Coordinates of C-alpha atoms in Angstrom, one line a residue:
M15 CA 91.7 78.7 49.9
I16 CA 89.0 80.1 52.2
A17 CA 89.7 77.4 54.8
G18 CA 93.4 78.3 54.8
S19 CA 92.6 81.9 55.2
I20 CA 90.4 81.1 58.2
I21 CA 93.1 79.0 59.9
S22 CA 95.7 81.8 59.3
F23 CA 93.4 84.4 60.8
K24 CA 92.8 82.2 63.9
E25 CA 96.6 81.8 64.3
Q26 CA 97.0 85.6 64.2
L27 CA 94.3 86.0 66.9
N28 CA 96.0 83.4 69.1
K29 CA 99.3 85.3 68.8
V30 CA 97.6 88.6 69.8
A31 CA 96.0 86.9 72.7
N32 CA 99.2 85.3 73.9
T33 CA 101.1 88.6 73.6
S34 CA 98.4 90.3 75.7
D35 CA 98.7 87.6 78.3
D36 CA 102.5 88.0 78.5
Q37 CA 102.1 91.7 78.9
E38 CA 99.6 91.3 81.7
K39 CA 102.0 88.9 83.5
S40 CA 104.8 91.4 83.3
E41 CA 102.7 94.3 84.6
S42 CA 101.8 94.4 88.3
K43 CA 98.1 95.0 89.1
D44 CA 98.7 95.8 92.8
D45 CA 97.6 99.3 94.0
P46 CA 98.7 100.3 97.5
L47 CA 96.4 103.2 97.5
E48 CA 93.4 100.9 97.2
D49 CA 94.1 99.2 100.6
E50 CA 94.8 102.6 102.2
R51 CA 91.5 104.0 100.9
Q52 CA 89.6 101.0 102.3
G53 CA 91.2 101.5 105.7
F54 CA 92.8 98.1 105.9
V55 CA 96.3 99.6 106.3
R56 CA 97.9 103.0 106.8
E57 CA 101.0 104.5 105.2
V58 CA 103.7 105.2 107.8
G59 CA 106.6 106.2 105.6
N60 CA 106.1 109.8 106.7
Q61 CA 106.9 108.8 110.3
A62 CA 110.4 107.7 109.4
V63 CA 113.8 109.3 108.5
W64 CA 114.9 108.2 105.0
S65 CA 118.5 108.0 103.7
L66 CA 120.3 106.5 100.8
S67 CA 123.7 104.9 100.2
S68 CA 124.2 107.2 97.2
C69 CA 122.4 109.3 94.6
K70 CA 122.9 111.4 91.5
P71 CA 122.4 115.1 92.1
G72 CA 118.7 115.9 91.7
F73 CA 117.7 112.3 92.0
G74 CA 117.7 111.8 95.8
V75 CA 115.5 110.4 98.5
E76 CA 112.7 113.0 98.0
R77 CA 112.0 111.4 94.6
L78 CA 110.9 108.2 96.3
R79 CA 108.2 110.0 98.3
D80 CA 106.8 112.7 95.9
N81 CA 103.9 110.5 94.7
I82 CA 105.0 111.1 91.1
M83 CA 105.6 108.0 89.0
D84 CA 107.7 109.9 86.4
T85 CA 110.5 110.8 88.8
Y86 CA 113.0 108.4 90.4
W87 CA 115.9 107.9 92.7
Q88 CA 119.1 107.1 90.8
S89 CA 122.0 105.6 92.7
D90 CA 125.6 106.6 92.1
G91 CA 128.0 104.1 93.5
Q92 CA 128.8 100.4 94.0
L93 CA 126.3 97.7 94.6
P94 CA 124.4 97.0 96.8
H95 CA 122.4 100.2 96.7
L96 CA 120.6 100.9 100.0
V97 CA 117.4 102.7 101.1
N98 CA 117.4 103.2 104.9
I99 CA 114.1 103.8 106.7
Q100 CA 114.4 104.7 110.4
F101 CA 111.4 105.1 112.7
H102 CA 111.4 107.2 115.8
R103 CA 109.6 104.4 117.7
K104 CA 109.0 100.7 117.2
T105 CA 106.5 100.4 114.3
S106 CA 104.4 97.6 113.0
I107 CA 105.1 96.9 109.3
S108 CA 103.0 94.5 107.1
Q109 CA 104.0 95.4 103.6
I110 CA 106.4 97.4 101.4
Y111 CA 105.3 98.6 98.0
I112 CA 108.0 99.5 95.4
Y113 CA 107.2 101.1 92.0
T114 CA 109.5 100.2 89.2
D115 CA 109.2 100.5 85.4
Y116 CA 111.4 98.1 83.3
K117 CA 110.0 99.5 80.1
L118 CA 111.5 102.9 80.8
D119 CA 114.5 102.0 83.1
E120 CA 115.7 98.7 81.5
S121 CA 119.2 98.0 83.0
Y122 CA 118.5 100.4 85.9
T123 CA 115.6 98.2 87.1
P124 CA 116.3 96.1 90.2
S125 CA 116.3 92.3 89.7
R126 CA 117.1 91.2 93.2
I127 CA 116.2 93.0 96.4
S128 CA 117.0 92.2 100.1
I129 CA 114.6 93.3 102.8
R130 CA 116.3 93.8 106.2
A131 CA 115.1 94.9 109.7
G132 CA 116.5 95.7 113.1
S133 CA 117.0 98.4 115.7
H134 CA 119.9 100.2 114.0
F135 CA 122.5 99.8 111.2
N136 CA 124.6 97.3 113.3
D137 CA 122.0 94.6 114.0
L138 CA 120.0 94.4 110.7
Q139 CA 118.8 90.9 109.8
E140 CA 117.7 89.8 106.4
L141 CA 114.0 89.0 106.3
Q142 CA 113.7 87.9 102.7
I143 CA 115.1 88.2 99.2
V144 CA 112.8 89.1 96.4
D145 CA 113.6 88.3 92.7
L146 CA 112.0 90.6 90.1
T147 CA 111.5 89.8 86.4
E148 CA 111.1 92.9 84.3
P149 CA 108.6 94.5 86.7
T150 CA 106.4 97.3 85.6
G151 CA 104.2 98.9 88.2
W152 CA 103.8 98.3 92.0
V153 CA 105.5 95.3 93.5
A154 CA 104.0 94.2 96.9
I155 CA 106.4 92.7 99.4
P156 CA 104.6 91.2 102.4
I157 CA 106.7 91.5 105.6
K158 CA 106.3 88.5 107.9
D159 CA 107.9 87.1 111.0
G160 CA 107.2 83.4 110.9
S161 CA 103.5 82.9 110.9
V162 CA 102.9 86.5 112.0
K163 CA 101.8 88.7 109.1
S164 CA 103.7 91.8 110.3
I165 CA 106.8 92.8 112.3
R166 CA 107.6 95.5 114.8
T167 CA 110.9 97.3 114.1
F168 CA 112.8 100.5 114.4
M169 CA 114.5 100.3 111.0
L170 CA 114.0 98.8 107.6
Q171 CA 116.6 98.6 104.9
I172 CA 115.9 97.9 101.2
A173 CA 119.0 96.7 99.5
V174 CA 119.3 96.4 95.7
I175 CA 121.7 93.5 95.2
S176 CA 121.6 93.3 91.4
N177 CA 119.9 95.0 88.4
H178 CA 118.6 93.7 85.1
Q179 CA 121.2 93.2 82.4
N180 CA 124.0 93.5 85.0
G181 CA 123.3 97.2 85.4
R182 CA 125.5 99.2 87.8
D183 CA 123.2 101.9 89.1
T184 CA 119.5 101.5 89.9
H185 CA 116.2 103.4 89.6
M186 CA 113.3 103.2 92.0
R187 CA 110.3 105.5 91.4
Q188 CA 108.2 105.2 94.6
I189 CA 108.2 103.3 97.9
R190 CA 105.3 103.1 100.3
I191 CA 105.4 101.4 103.8
H192 CA 102.2 99.9 105.2
A193 CA 101.2 99.3 108.8
P194 CA 98.2 97.1 109.7
V195 CA 95.1 98.9 111.1
E196 CA 94.0 97.2 114.3
G197 CA 90.3 97.0 115.2
R198 CA 87.4 98.2 113.3
H199 CA 88.0 100.3 110.1
Y200 CA 85.7 102.7 108.2
P201 CA 86.5 102.5 104.5
L202 CA 86.3 105.8 102.6
E203 CA 84.9 103.8 99.6
L204 CA 81.5 104.0 101.4
F205 CA 81.5 107.8 100.9
G206 CA 83.1 108.0 97.5
K207 CA 86.5 107.3 95.9
F208 CA 88.9 109.8 97.4
S209 CA 92.6 109.8 96.4
T210 CA 94.1 113.1 97.6
V211 CA 96.7 113.1 100.4
N212 CA 94.4 115.3 102.6
F213 CA 91.5 112.8 102.4
Q214 CA 93.8 109.8 103.0
K215 CA 94.8 111.3 106.4
F216 CA 91.3 110.6 107.6
A217 CA 91.1 107.0 106.2
T218 CA 90.5 105.6 109.7
I219 CA 89.1 106.8 113.0
R220 CA 91.6 106.4 115.9

């Protein structure tokens, strides 16, 4: 009887462990702010003009850039749903980070995203398609041109092609755009762990 109880207890422990592993797989551990603080990249989204294909009143483009994970952009139209990011000058881009939360948004969560780049709306070319499976947290999307680990472009477009559970509209909570930092960098981590926007402006010496 005791041996049976021990085996049953071990099985319960294994189930808990497996459940924990599954949860870790579904949750992203990426943190774009970490690379920014260390000076490896800089966030250049504030140098661009942002626009959307559609939005619900009060859930517009400003929600994607307010640094608040509890707010979100909600589309209001037919798929695909578009986020357009237009730079005033040709800009190097190495990564896009998108924050989503399947646990809260369910059928509003993107399941397939297309990343496009070009000079303007009429010459956009698809760089890659990203498939997401119930993402929770930051999703890192490296932007490459062949073997080169970054591209130079005037415009980026993030297109939501489909949502989980065949959802019609989509939710995105945050988007950050990274440019590589060339040359020597001076990580703020040497002086302490700063996270405010004002400190991040001085993450590198130019």
